Amino acid sequence: MGNRVEEALLDKALAQEKYLIASNILHDIGNAVIGLSSYVTRIRRLLEQDNSENLQNLAGFLKSQNDSIATAIGPTKADAIVKLVSGIAQTQKANQLDISNANLELQKIINHIQDILNIQRQYINNPDTSEKREIALKGLINDCIAMLLASFKKRGIHISIDVPDTLPLFIGDRTKLMQVILNVLKNSIEAIDIYASDKFVSLNGSASRNWLTLEIRDSGRGFDEETSKKLFTRGFTTKKTGTGLGLDHCRTILEAHDACIDVSSEGPGRGALTRIKFTV
Ligand SMILES: Nc1ncnc2c1ncn2[C@@H]1O[C@H](COP(=O)(O)OP(=O)(O)O)[C@@H](O)[C@H]1O
Ligand SMILES: [Mg+2]
């Protein structure tokens, strides 16, 4: 008997140890990736201040002045200078394009790593993967909105929440469900053009006999039918630096909750509606 207790204690200590190691690793990788990301951003900024056009203008100017330069230093030298400068201008432009593409790919990889880290962090924070308890939809939503409030404000997106606190409670893993809602809200934020005039995200909660439904509507760019078929395919993304892991991850979590999710749109430019249904 004593042995079993000892074994159980040892198991617990080992699990605790593993948990600590894993969370330290995630923390360190996370910090390293943030450092990496800041340099990639810096390179992108520098690239945006692209001055290859100046050099091209100079090449064009020298070409137009070929005759006067030839009078001064002779036609052979003039020709060589004009050719040299326009060659440099061309190479610089091509290199800049290459660097810019590589920078974009690098940012994609960083986003991918960050998405994976976020997913792993959840398991770490919640080693008992089936930690389910009673949840109030309203509280869940309020916590998610609080986390993204700065993003909404920065982009001038209006949020409206209509989730009555009289809705029935349901059973679930709070951390994982927050991840689902955060993913969906992030997609909405990313779908809304910063220059649009009427920017909103609205959340609506309702209950019927067997279902608790959360609808998240946005005024974003929406999508066509072809895209709608692929939304949940792991790795499908239409974003420059997207990973296409978000919705797949949402669906996996929701399926483990006997819940379902669908994302629809009336077409490009007409926003999107994400509907999540929990059984009660
Ligand atoms: N609210 C939305 N409005 C428009 N398109 C959306 C919306 N949500 C998801 N999508 C589409 O679904 C794709 C996949 O989403 P997701 O799995 O979260 O990956 P990611 O956000 O990394 O692209 C997005 O790239 C986008 O094309
Ligand atoms: Mg996403």
GROMACS .gro file of N, CA and C in nm, residues 103-186:
model
  252
  103ASN      N    1   1.158   3.814  -4.688
  103ASN     CA    2   1.109   3.870  -4.561
  103ASN      C    3   0.965   3.826  -4.533
  104LEU      N    4   0.885   3.826  -4.639
  104LEU     CA    5   0.745   3.785  -4.625
  104LEU      C    6   0.736   3.638  -4.584
  105GLU      N    7   0.818   3.554  -4.648
  105GLU     CA    8   0.820   3.412  -4.614
  105GLU      C    9   0.864   3.391  -4.469
  106LEU      N   10   0.963   3.469  -4.429
  106LEU     CA   11   1.013   3.460  -4.292
  106LEU      C   12   0.902   3.496  -4.193
  107GLN      N   13   0.828   3.601  -4.224
  107GLN     CA   14   0.718   3.643  -4.136
  107GLN      C   15   0.612   3.532  -4.128
  108LYS      N   16   0.588   3.465  -4.242
  108LYS     CA   17   0.490   3.356  -4.243
  108LYS      C   18   0.534   3.244  -4.149
  109ILE      N   19   0.663   3.211  -4.157
  109ILE     CA   20   0.716   3.104  -4.073
  109ILE      C   21   0.704   3.143  -3.925
  110ILE      N   22   0.736   3.269  -3.897
  110ILE     CA   23   0.726   3.316  -3.758
  110ILE      C   24   0.581   3.305  -3.709
  111ASN      N   25   0.487   3.347  -3.792
  111ASN     CA   26   0.345   3.336  -3.751
  111ASN      C   27   0.307   3.191  -3.726
  112HIS      N   28   0.360   3.104  -3.811
  112HIS     CA   29   0.331   2.962  -3.797
  112HIS      C   30   0.383   2.911  -3.662
  113ILE      N   31   0.507   2.946  -3.632
  113ILE     CA   32   0.566   2.903  -3.504
  113ILE      C   33   0.484   2.959  -3.388
  114GLN      N   34   0.442   3.087  -3.401
  114GLN     CA   35   0.365   3.147  -3.292
  114GLN      C   36   0.230   3.077  -3.273
  115ASP      N   37   0.168   3.040  -3.384
  115ASP     CA   38   0.041   2.967  -3.373
  115ASP      C   39   0.061   2.834  -3.302
  116ILE      N   40   0.169   2.764  -3.340
  116ILE     CA   41   0.196   2.634  -3.277
  116ILE      C   42   0.222   2.654  -3.127
  117LEU      N   43   0.301   2.757  -3.095
  117LEU     CA   44   0.329   2.784  -2.953
  117LEU      C   45   0.201   2.812  -2.876
  118ASN      N   46   0.112   2.890  -2.937
  118ASN     CA   47  -0.014   2.921  -2.869
  118ASN      C   48  -0.095   2.796  -2.841
  119ILE      N   49  -0.097   2.707  -2.940
  119ILE     CA   50  -0.172   2.584  -2.922
  119ILE      C   51  -0.108   2.500  -2.811
  120GLN      N   52   0.025   2.489  -2.814
  120GLN     CA   53   0.093   2.409  -2.711
  120GLN      C   54   0.078   2.469  -2.572
  121ARG      N   55   0.081   2.603  -2.566
  121ARG     CA   56   0.068   2.670  -2.436
  121ARG      C   57  -0.060   2.630  -2.365
  122GLN      N   58  -0.166   2.615  -2.447
  122GLN     CA   59  -0.293   2.577  -2.386
  122GLN      C   60  -0.286   2.444  -2.317
  123TYR      N   61  -0.218   2.347  -2.382
  123TYR     CA   62  -0.209   2.214  -2.321
  123TYR      C   63  -0.126   2.220  -2.195
  124ILE      N   64  -0.022   2.305  -2.200
  124ILE     CA   65   0.063   2.321  -2.083
  124ILE      C   66  -0.016   2.383  -1.967
  125ASN      N   67  -0.090   2.490  -1.999
  125ASN     CA   68  -0.167   2.557  -1.894
  125ASN      C   69  -0.273   2.466  -1.838
  126ASN      N   70  -0.306   2.366  -1.916
  126ASN     CA   71  -0.417   2.282  -1.877
  126ASN      C   72  -0.378   2.136  -1.893
  127PRO      N   73  -0.285   2.088  -1.807
  127PRO     CA   74  -0.233   1.953  -1.831
  127PRO      C   75  -0.344   1.848  -1.829
  128ASP      N   76  -0.442   1.868  -1.744
  128ASP     CA   77  -0.555   1.777  -1.746
  128ASP      C   78  -0.643   1.821  -1.862
  129THR      N   79  -0.632   1.749  -1.975
  129THR     CA   80  -0.692   1.800  -2.098
  129THR      C   81  -0.844   1.800  -2.096
  130SER      N   82  -0.902   1.730  -2.001
  130SER     CA   83  -1.049   1.733  -2.001
  130SER      C   84  -1.102   1.807  -1.877
  131GLU      N   85  -1.042   1.923  -1.854
  131GLU     CA   86  -1.087   2.000  -1.738
  131GLU      C   87  -1.211   2.079  -1.772
  132LYS      N   88  -1.324   2.013  -1.758
  132LYS     CA   89  -1.448   2.079  -1.800
  132LYS      C   90  -1.530   2.122  -1.678
  133ARG      N   91  -1.583   2.242  -1.691
  133ARG     CA   92  -1.671   2.286  -1.583
  133ARG      C   93  -1.781   2.375  -1.640
  134GLU      N   94  -1.869   2.422  -1.552
  134GLU     CA   95  -1.981   2.504  -1.601
  134GLU      C   96  -1.933   2.642  -1.644
  135ILE      N   97  -1.983   2.683  -1.757
  135ILE     CA   98  -1.938   2.811  -1.813
  135ILE      C   99  -2.058   2.898  -1.847
  136ALA      N  100  -2.046   3.029  -1.820
  136ALA     CA  101  -2.147   3.124  -1.864
  136ALA      C  102  -2.094   3.192  -1.990
  137LEU      N  103  -2.172   3.187  -2.097
  137LEU     CA  104  -2.125   3.241  -2.224
  137LEU      C  105  -2.086   3.388  -2.210
  138LYS      N  106  -2.167   3.462  -2.134
  138LYS     CA  107  -2.142   3.606  -2.123
  138LYS      C  108  -2.003   3.636  -2.065
  139GLY      N  109  -1.968   3.565  -1.956
  139GLY     CA  110  -1.838   3.586  -1.893
  139GLY      C  111  -1.724   3.551  -1.988
  140LEU      N  112  -1.744   3.442  -2.060
  140LEU     CA  113  -1.644   3.396  -2.156
  140LEU      C  114  -1.618   3.503  -2.263
  141ILE      N  115  -1.730   3.554  -2.317
  141ILE     CA  116  -1.721   3.657  -2.422
  141ILE      C  117  -1.653   3.782  -2.367
  142ASN      N  118  -1.696   3.825  -2.248
  142ASN     CA  119  -1.638   3.948  -2.192
  142ASN      C  120  -1.487   3.936  -2.174
  143ASP      N  121  -1.441   3.819  -2.130
  143ASP     CA  122  -1.297   3.799  -2.112
  143ASP      C  123  -1.223   3.807  -2.246
  144CYS      N  124  -1.282   3.747  -2.348
  144CYS     CA  125  -1.217   3.749  -2.481
  144CYS      C  126  -1.211   3.892  -2.534
  145ILE      N  127  -1.322   3.964  -2.522
  145ILE     CA  128  -1.325   4.101  -2.574
  145ILE      C  129  -1.222   4.186  -2.500
  146ALA      N  130  -1.215   4.165  -2.368
  146ALA     CA  131  -1.118   4.244  -2.289
  146ALA      C  132  -0.977   4.222  -2.342
  147MET      N  133  -0.947   4.098  -2.382
  147MET     CA  134  -0.813   4.069  -2.431
  147MET      C  135  -0.784   4.136  -2.565
  148LEU      N  136  -0.890   4.158  -2.644
  148LEU     CA  137  -0.868   4.213  -2.779
  148LEU      C  138  -0.907   4.360  -2.791
  149LEU      N  139  -0.948   4.417  -2.678
  149LEU     CA  140  -1.001   4.553  -2.682
  149LEU      C  141  -0.905   4.652  -2.750
  150ALA      N  142  -0.777   4.639  -2.718
  150ALA     CA  143  -0.679   4.731  -2.775
  150ALA      C  144  -0.676   4.719  -2.928
  151SER      N  145  -0.684   4.594  -2.978
  151SER     CA  146  -0.684   4.575  -3.124
  151SER      C  147  -0.807   4.638  -3.188
  152PHE      N  148  -0.922   4.619  -3.124
  152PHE     CA  149  -1.045   4.677  -3.179
  152PHE      C  150  -1.034   4.831  -3.182
  153LYS      N  151  -0.989   4.887  -3.071
  153LYS     CA  152  -0.980   5.033  -3.060
  153LYS      C  153  -0.883   5.089  -3.162
  154LYS      N  154  -0.767   5.025  -3.170
  154LYS     CA  155  -0.662   5.074  -3.260
  154LYS      C  156  -0.713   5.081  -3.403
  155ARG      N  157  -0.798   4.985  -3.440
  155ARG     CA  158  -0.846   4.981  -3.578
  155ARG      C  159  -0.979   5.052  -3.597
  156GLY      N  160  -1.033   5.108  -3.487
  156GLY     CA  161  -1.160   5.180  -3.497
  156GLY      C  162  -1.277   5.089  -3.531
  157ILE      N  163  -1.273   4.966  -3.480
  157ILE     CA  164  -1.383   4.872  -3.506
  157ILE      C  165  -1.482   4.877  -3.390
  158HIS      N  166  -1.608   4.898  -3.423
  158HIS     CA  167  -1.711   4.906  -3.321
  158HIS      C  168  -1.754   4.764  -3.280
  159ILE      N  169  -1.764   4.741  -3.148
  159ILE     CA  170  -1.806   4.608  -3.103
  159ILE      C  171  -1.943   4.620  -3.040
  160SER      N  172  -2.034   4.530  -3.075
  160SER     CA  173  -2.159   4.527  -2.999
  160SER      C  174  -2.182   4.385  -2.948
  161ILE      N  175  -2.222   4.378  -2.822
  161ILE     CA  176  -2.240   4.247  -2.759
  161ILE      C  177  -2.384   4.233  -2.711
  162ASP      N  178  -2.451   4.133  -2.761
  162ASP     CA  179  -2.587   4.106  -2.713
  162ASP      C  180  -2.591   3.960  -2.667
  163VAL      N  181  -2.542   3.938  -2.547
  163VAL     CA  182  -2.539   3.803  -2.490
  163VAL      C  183  -2.605   3.810  -2.352
  164PRO      N  184  -2.733   3.773  -2.342
  164PRO     CA  185  -2.803   3.786  -2.213
  164PRO      C  186  -2.737   3.702  -2.104
  165ASP      N  187  -2.735   3.755  -1.981
  165ASP     CA  188  -2.675   3.671  -1.876
  165ASP      C  189  -2.774   3.568  -1.822
  166THR      N  190  -2.892   3.563  -1.883
  166THR     CA  191  -2.990   3.462  -1.842
  166THR      C  192  -2.976   3.333  -1.922
  167LEU      N  193  -2.880   3.330  -2.015
  167LEU     CA  194  -2.863   3.208  -2.097
  167LEU      C  195  -2.821   3.091  -2.008
  168PRO      N  196  -2.860   2.969  -2.045
  168PRO     CA  197  -2.821   2.855  -1.963
  168PRO      C  198  -2.669   2.836  -1.963
  169LEU      N  199  -2.617   2.780  -1.853
  169LEU     CA  200  -2.474   2.749  -1.847
  169LEU      C  201  -2.449   2.625  -1.931
  170PHE      N  202  -2.326   2.604  -1.972
  170PHE     CA  203  -2.294   2.480  -2.042
  170PHE      C  204  -2.158   2.430  -1.991
  171ILE      N  205  -2.128   2.305  -2.023
  171ILE     CA  206  -2.005   2.243  -1.971
  171ILE      C  207  -1.894   2.254  -2.074
  172GLY      N  208  -1.776   2.297  -2.029
  172GLY     CA  209  -1.667   2.305  -2.125
  172GLY      C  210  -1.534   2.339  -2.060
  173ASP      N  211  -1.430   2.339  -2.142
  173ASP     CA  212  -1.296   2.375  -2.097
  173ASP      C  213  -1.276   2.523  -2.131
  174ARG      N  214  -1.275   2.605  -2.027
  174ARG     CA  215  -1.278   2.748  -2.046
  174ARG      C  216  -1.160   2.800  -2.130
  175THR      N  217  -1.039   2.753  -2.097
  175THR     CA  218  -0.920   2.801  -2.168
  175THR      C  219  -0.929   2.771  -2.317
  176LYS      N  220  -0.972   2.650  -2.347
  176LYS     CA  221  -0.978   2.612  -2.489
  176LYS      C  222  -1.087   2.688  -2.562
  177LEU      N  223  -1.200   2.709  -2.495
  177LEU     CA  224  -1.308   2.781  -2.562
  177LEU      C  225  -1.272   2.928  -2.583
  178MET      N  226  -1.193   2.981  -2.490
  178MET     CA  227  -1.146   3.119  -2.510
  178MET      C  228  -1.059   3.124  -2.635
  179GLN      N  229  -0.976   3.023  -2.651
  179GLN     CA  230  -0.890   3.017  -2.769
  179GLN      C  231  -0.974   3.016  -2.898
  180VAL      N  232  -1.085   2.941  -2.894
  180VAL     CA  233  -1.173   2.934  -3.012
  180VAL      C  234  -1.227   3.073  -3.044
  181ILE      N  235  -1.283   3.138  -2.941
  181ILE     CA  236  -1.347   3.268  -2.966
  181ILE      C  237  -1.243   3.373  -3.005
  182LEU      N  238  -1.126   3.367  -2.943
  182LEU     CA  239  -1.020   3.461  -2.980
  182LEU      C  240  -0.977   3.441  -3.126
  183ASN      N  241  -0.969   3.316  -3.168
  183ASN     CA  242  -0.934   3.287  -3.308
  183ASN      C  243  -1.036   3.346  -3.404
  184VAL      N  244  -1.164   3.325  -3.370
  184VAL     CA  245  -1.271   3.375  -3.458
  184VAL      C  246  -1.269   3.528  -3.462
  185LEU      N  247  -1.255   3.590  -3.344
  185LEU     CA  248  -1.252   3.736  -3.340
  185LEU      C  249  -1.131   3.791  -3.415
  186LYS      N  250  -1.019   3.721  -3.404
  186LYS     CA  251  -0.899   3.764  -3.475
  186LYS      C  252  -0.921   3.758  -3.626
   0.00000   0.00000   0.00000
